[in-house]
Amino acid sequence: MRKEKRTMIILLVIYFALVACINTVSVYAKTEKEKYNMVWLHKNYEIENPYCFNEGLARVKLKDKYGYIDKTEKAVIALKYDYAGSFSEGLAAVKISGKYGYIDKTDNEIIAHQYDVAGEFSDGIAIVGIKRYTNAESIFVNIDTTYGLIDKHGNEIAPMKYEEISSFTEGIATVKLDDKYGYIDKTGNVVIPLKYRYVEPFSEGRALVALQPSKDKPFKYGYIDKTGKVVIPLKYDHAQSFSEGFAVIGFQNIEGAELKYGYIDKTGKVVIPLKYDYAESFSEGLATILIETRDKEGYPIYKPCYIDKKGNITIPVDKYVYLN
């Protein structure tokens, strides 16, 4: 009875997931290598995953060509593209003859097919990339891909020179050039110089950054504000982005010793002591930490539990064992 009930629940979950997207049926299709891969069939269309509609259209695939259908199941954009992304802000990235461009919902080409990488538009901006090749013994070899930003008219916002560009968070994106990281704004201007060895996106007005004192020394982590000012010194051996006003930090008191983890607030004040063997960020007022204990033979066992923002254990450690 339990098995039948569990099976029924699984079937209901699958059913409602499919209804929420498009009317699809899941099947296992055998490949040439006699392996089974999940594909999704919608009458005459194949969908690699159960993609939902985006802005009224869903992308579909047939015989290795992509196009789009509307909610009446009509193919409103012919299946002619080598690849197609979802619509976002009225445009979708599509690939033809090896290059990406952007089309609107009537299949008009808005931005020419000239990119090797093309992301979705968000706030009128998309990340695009161009691959650079070298001719090595008459064989073209991809050296790397450089990235930039464009607007919805195809105008360049940030030059196509960066090794990495992240999505915008709090109005700022991370960029990498010559193995150094910094930040740009939505006009493409560098607002925080590219001088760090590691960065993370802004969270709650703070960004985690790191410098390496020397090649033989480990990174040291700290935090900056949106002006680039260091607001919490780069002195920690481990750190995570701020979440709910707190950030995880780790410190190694003696070289070669195990890290101990705790929490700081946005001023850098230690609010929960560095005494844990591992710690995760707060979510909904709780955070997961690991505490080391010993078994009967003296071997270490790491047990997880939840703590609140005062460091109080809310779930006893003797109830669970950390298996990973």
Coordinates of C-alpha atoms in Angstrom, one line a residue:
M1 CA 0.0 0.0 0.0
R2 CA 2.8 2.4 0.9
K3 CA 4.5 1.6 -2.4
E4 CA 1.3 2.3 -4.4
K5 CA 0.8 5.6 -2.5
R6 CA 4.4 6.7 -3.1
T7 CA 4.0 5.9 -6.8
M8 CA 0.8 7.9 -7.0
I9 CA 2.4 10.9 -5.4
I10 CA 5.3 10.8 -7.9
L11 CA 2.9 10.5 -10.8
L12 CA 0.9 13.5 -9.6
V13 CA 4.1 15.6 -9.1
I14 CA 5.1 14.8 -12.7
Y15 CA 1.6 15.6 -14.0
F16 CA 1.3 19.0 -12.4
A17 CA 4.9 19.9 -13.5
L18 CA 4.0 19.2 -17.1
V19 CA 0.7 21.0 -17.0
A20 CA 2.5 24.0 -15.6
C21 CA 4.6 24.1 -18.7
I22 CA 3.3 22.8 -22.0
N23 CA 1.3 19.7 -22.7
T24 CA 4.1 17.1 -22.9
V25 CA 4.6 13.4 -22.5
S26 CA 7.9 12.0 -21.1
V27 CA 9.4 9.0 -22.8
Y28 CA 12.8 7.3 -22.7
A29 CA 14.4 7.4 -26.2
K30 CA 17.1 4.9 -27.0
T31 CA 20.2 6.5 -28.6
E32 CA 22.6 4.9 -31.0
K33 CA 24.8 3.9 -28.1
E34 CA 21.9 1.9 -26.7
K35 CA 21.7 4.3 -23.7
Y36 CA 18.5 5.8 -22.6
N37 CA 18.1 9.6 -22.3
M38 CA 15.0 11.6 -21.3
V39 CA 13.4 13.5 -24.0
W40 CA 10.0 15.3 -24.1
L41 CA 7.5 14.9 -26.9
H42 CA 4.8 17.3 -27.8
K43 CA 2.9 15.8 -30.7
N44 CA 5.4 16.4 -33.5
Y45 CA 8.0 18.3 -31.4
E46 CA 10.9 17.2 -29.3
I47 CA 11.9 19.2 -26.2
E48 CA 15.1 18.4 -24.4
N49 CA 13.6 19.5 -21.1
P50 CA 10.1 20.4 -20.1
Y51 CA 10.6 24.1 -20.9
C52 CA 7.8 26.5 -19.8
F53 CA 6.5 29.3 -21.9
N54 CA 8.5 32.5 -21.8
E55 CA 6.6 35.6 -22.8
G56 CA 4.0 33.5 -24.5
L57 CA 6.3 31.3 -26.6
A58 CA 8.0 28.0 -25.9
R59 CA 11.0 26.7 -27.9
V60 CA 10.7 23.3 -29.5
K61 CA 13.0 21.1 -31.5
L62 CA 12.5 18.7 -34.5
K63 CA 15.3 17.0 -36.4
D64 CA 18.0 19.1 -34.8
K65 CA 16.3 22.4 -35.6
Y66 CA 14.7 24.8 -33.2
G67 CA 11.7 27.1 -33.4
Y68 CA 8.9 28.4 -31.2
I69 CA 5.2 27.5 -30.6
D70 CA 2.5 29.6 -29.0
K71 CA -0.1 28.5 -26.5
T72 CA -2.4 27.3 -29.2
E73 CA 0.4 24.8 -30.2
K74 CA 1.0 26.7 -33.5
A75 CA 4.5 27.0 -34.8
V76 CA 4.8 30.8 -34.9
I77 CA 8.5 30.8 -35.7
A78 CA 9.7 28.1 -38.0
L79 CA 12.0 25.3 -36.8
K80 CA 15.1 26.5 -38.7
Y81 CA 17.7 27.4 -36.1
D82 CA 20.6 25.4 -34.9
Y83 CA 19.9 26.5 -31.4
A84 CA 17.4 28.8 -29.7
G85 CA 17.2 30.4 -26.3
S86 CA 14.1 31.5 -24.4
F87 CA 12.5 34.9 -25.0
S88 CA 13.4 37.6 -22.5
E89 CA 12.4 41.3 -22.8
G90 CA 11.0 40.6 -26.3
L91 CA 14.2 39.1 -27.8
A92 CA 15.7 35.6 -28.0
A93 CA 19.2 34.5 -28.9
V94 CA 19.2 32.1 -31.9
K95 CA 22.1 30.3 -33.7
I96 CA 22.4 29.8 -37.4
S97 CA 25.5 29.0 -39.4
G98 CA 27.6 28.8 -36.2
K99 CA 26.8 32.3 -35.0
Y100 CA 24.3 33.8 -32.6
G101 CA 22.0 36.8 -33.1
Y102 CA 18.7 38.0 -31.7
I103 CA 15.2 37.8 -33.1
D104 CA 11.9 39.3 -31.9
K105 CA 8.6 37.4 -31.6
T106 CA 7.8 37.8 -35.3
D107 CA 11.1 36.3 -36.3
N108 CA 12.6 39.5 -37.4
E109 CA 16.4 39.7 -37.0
I110 CA 17.0 42.5 -34.6
I111 CA 20.7 41.9 -33.9
A112 CA 22.9 40.3 -36.6
H113 CA 24.3 36.8 -36.1
Q114 CA 27.9 37.6 -35.2
Y115 CA 28.5 36.2 -31.7
D116 CA 29.8 32.8 -30.4
V117 CA 28.1 33.2 -27.1
A118 CA 24.8 35.1 -26.4
G119 CA 22.9 35.4 -23.1
E120 CA 19.4 36.5 -22.3
F121 CA 18.5 40.2 -22.0
S122 CA 18.0 41.6 -18.5
D123 CA 17.3 45.3 -17.8
G124 CA 18.1 45.9 -21.5
I125 CA 21.5 44.3 -21.3
A126 CA 22.9 41.0 -22.6
I127 CA 26.3 39.3 -22.2
V128 CA 27.8 38.3 -25.5
G129 CA 31.1 36.7 -26.5
I130 CA 33.5 36.2 -29.4
K131 CA 35.9 33.3 -29.8
R132 CA 39.5 34.0 -30.9
Y133 CA 41.3 31.5 -33.0
T134 CA 44.9 30.8 -34.0
N135 CA 46.1 28.9 -37.0
A136 CA 48.3 26.2 -35.7
E137 CA 49.7 24.0 -38.5
S138 CA 46.7 24.8 -40.7
I139 CA 44.3 23.9 -37.9
F140 CA 42.3 26.6 -36.3
V141 CA 42.5 26.3 -32.5
N142 CA 40.3 28.3 -30.1
I143 CA 42.5 30.4 -27.8
D144 CA 39.8 31.9 -25.6
T145 CA 36.5 33.7 -25.6
T146 CA 36.2 37.4 -24.8
Y147 CA 33.0 38.9 -23.5
G148 CA 31.2 42.3 -23.6
L149 CA 27.8 43.8 -23.1
I150 CA 25.3 45.0 -25.7
D151 CA 21.9 46.8 -25.5
K152 CA 18.7 45.7 -27.4
H153 CA 19.8 47.5 -30.5
G154 CA 23.1 45.7 -30.6
N155 CA 25.1 48.7 -29.5
E156 CA 28.2 47.9 -27.4
I157 CA 27.9 48.9 -23.8
A158 CA 31.1 47.2 -22.5
P159 CA 33.9 46.4 -24.9
M160 CA 34.4 42.8 -26.0
K161 CA 37.6 42.3 -24.1
Y162 CA 36.8 40.6 -20.8
E163 CA 37.7 37.1 -19.8
E164 CA 34.6 36.8 -17.7
I165 CA 31.5 38.9 -17.0
S166 CA 28.9 38.0 -14.4
S167 CA 25.2 39.0 -14.3
F168 CA 24.4 42.3 -12.7
T169 CA 23.6 42.2 -8.9
E170 CA 22.6 45.4 -7.2
G171 CA 23.5 47.3 -10.4
I172 CA 27.1 46.1 -10.6
A173 CA 28.7 43.1 -12.4
T174 CA 32.0 41.4 -11.9
V175 CA 34.6 41.4 -14.7
K176 CA 37.9 39.7 -15.2
L177 CA 40.8 40.8 -17.4
D178 CA 44.5 39.6 -17.3
D179 CA 43.6 37.4 -14.3
K180 CA 42.4 40.3 -12.2
Y181 CA 38.9 41.0 -11.1
G182 CA 36.9 44.2 -10.7
Y183 CA 33.4 45.7 -11.2
I184 CA 31.5 47.6 -13.9
D185 CA 28.2 49.4 -13.9
K186 CA 25.4 49.1 -16.4
T187 CA 27.0 51.8 -18.6
G188 CA 30.1 49.7 -18.9
N189 CA 32.2 51.9 -16.8
V190 CA 34.7 50.4 -14.4
V191 CA 33.5 51.5 -11.0
I192 CA 35.9 49.3 -8.9
P193 CA 39.4 48.7 -10.4
L194 CA 40.4 45.3 -11.6
K195 CA 43.0 44.4 -8.9
Y196 CA 41.6 41.5 -7.0
R197 CA 42.5 37.8 -7.4
Y198 CA 38.9 36.7 -6.4
V199 CA 35.6 38.5 -6.1
E200 CA 31.9 37.6 -5.7
P201 CA 28.8 39.7 -6.7
F202 CA 27.5 42.3 -4.3
S203 CA 25.1 41.1 -1.6
E204 CA 23.5 43.5 0.8
G205 CA 25.8 46.3 -0.2
R206 CA 29.0 44.3 0.4
A207 CA 31.2 42.3 -1.9
L208 CA 33.6 39.6 -0.9
V209 CA 37.0 40.1 -2.4
A210 CA 40.5 38.5 -2.0
L211 CA 44.1 39.4 -2.6
Q212 CA 47.1 37.1 -2.6
P213 CA 50.0 38.6 -0.6
S214 CA 52.5 36.6 -2.6
K215 CA 52.6 33.6 -5.0
D216 CA 53.4 31.2 -2.1
K217 CA 50.8 32.6 0.2
P218 CA 47.1 31.8 0.4
F219 CA 44.4 34.3 -0.5
K220 CA 43.2 36.7 2.2
Y221 CA 39.5 37.6 2.1
G222 CA 37.6 40.8 3.1
Y223 CA 34.8 43.0 2.0
I224 CA 34.3 46.2 0.0
D225 CA 31.4 48.6 -0.4
K226 CA 30.1 49.9 -3.8
T227 CA 32.6 52.8 -3.8
G228 CA 35.4 50.2 -3.7
K229 CA 36.3 51.1 -0.1
V230 CA 37.6 48.2 2.0
V231 CA 35.1 48.1 4.9
I232 CA 36.2 44.8 6.4
P233 CA 40.0 44.1 6.2
L234 CA 41.3 41.3 3.9
K235 CA 42.5 39.1 6.7
Y236 CA 40.4 36.0 6.7
D237 CA 41.4 32.6 5.3
H238 CA 37.8 31.8 4.3
A239 CA 34.8 33.9 3.8
Q240 CA 31.3 33.9 2.2
S241 CA 29.0 36.6 0.9
F242 CA 26.6 38.3 3.3
S243 CA 23.2 36.8 3.9
E244 CA 20.6 38.2 6.3
G245 CA 23.1 40.6 7.7
F246 CA 25.7 38.0 8.6
A247 CA 28.7 36.5 6.8
V248 CA 30.6 33.3 7.4
I249 CA 34.4 33.8 8.0
G250 CA 37.1 31.3 8.7
F251 CA 40.4 31.8 10.4
Q252 CA 43.5 29.6 10.8
N253 CA 45.1 30.6 14.1
I254 CA 48.2 28.5 13.6
E255 CA 49.7 27.6 10.2
G256 CA 48.7 24.0 9.3
A257 CA 45.9 23.9 11.8
E258 CA 42.3 23.3 10.9
L259 CA 40.1 26.3 10.0
K260 CA 37.5 27.5 12.6
Y261 CA 34.4 29.2 11.4
G262 CA 32.1 31.9 12.8
Y263 CA 30.1 34.9 11.7
I264 CA 30.5 38.6 11.4
D265 CA 28.1 41.5 10.9
K266 CA 28.5 44.3 8.3
T267 CA 30.8 46.3 10.5
G268 CA 33.2 43.3 10.8
K269 CA 32.3 42.6 14.4
V270 CA 32.4 38.9 15.3
V271 CA 28.8 38.1 16.4
I272 CA 29.1 34.3 16.6
P273 CA 32.6 33.1 17.7
L274 CA 34.9 31.2 15.4
K275 CA 34.5 27.8 17.0
Y276 CA 32.8 25.6 14.3
D277 CA 34.4 23.1 12.1
Y278 CA 32.4 24.4 9.1
A279 CA 29.5 26.8 8.6
E280 CA 27.0 27.9 6.0
S281 CA 25.2 31.2 5.3
F282 CA 22.0 32.1 7.2
S283 CA 18.7 31.4 5.5
E284 CA 15.4 32.2 7.1
G285 CA 17.1 32.9 10.4
L286 CA 19.0 29.6 10.6
A287 CA 22.4 28.4 9.5
T288 CA 24.0 24.9 9.3
I289 CA 27.2 24.3 11.2
L290 CA 29.4 21.3 11.8
I291 CA 30.7 20.3 15.2
E292 CA 33.5 17.7 15.6
T293 CA 32.9 14.9 18.1
R294 CA 34.8 11.7 18.7
D295 CA 33.6 8.1 18.5
K296 CA 34.5 5.4 21.0
E297 CA 37.8 4.7 19.2
G298 CA 38.7 8.4 19.2
Y299 CA 38.1 9.0 15.5
P300 CA 36.5 12.4 14.5
I301 CA 32.8 12.5 13.6
Y302 CA 31.3 15.7 12.2
K303 CA 27.7 16.3 13.2
P304 CA 25.6 19.1 11.6
C305 CA 23.0 21.2 13.4
Y306 CA 21.1 24.4 13.0
I307 CA 21.9 27.6 14.9
D308 CA 20.0 30.8 15.2
K309 CA 21.6 34.3 15.0
K310 CA 22.6 34.3 18.6
G311 CA 24.5 31.1 18.1
N312 CA 22.0 28.9 19.9
I313 CA 21.7 25.4 18.7
T314 CA 18.1 24.8 17.6
I315 CA 18.4 21.2 16.6
P316 CA 20.5 18.9 18.9
V317 CA 23.6 17.5 17.3
D318 CA 23.0 14.0 18.5
K319 CA 20.1 13.5 16.2
Y320 CA 22.0 13.5 12.9
V321 CA 25.3 12.4 11.5
Y322 CA 27.0 14.2 8.7
L323 CA 27.6 11.5 6.1
N324 CA 29.3 13.5 3.3

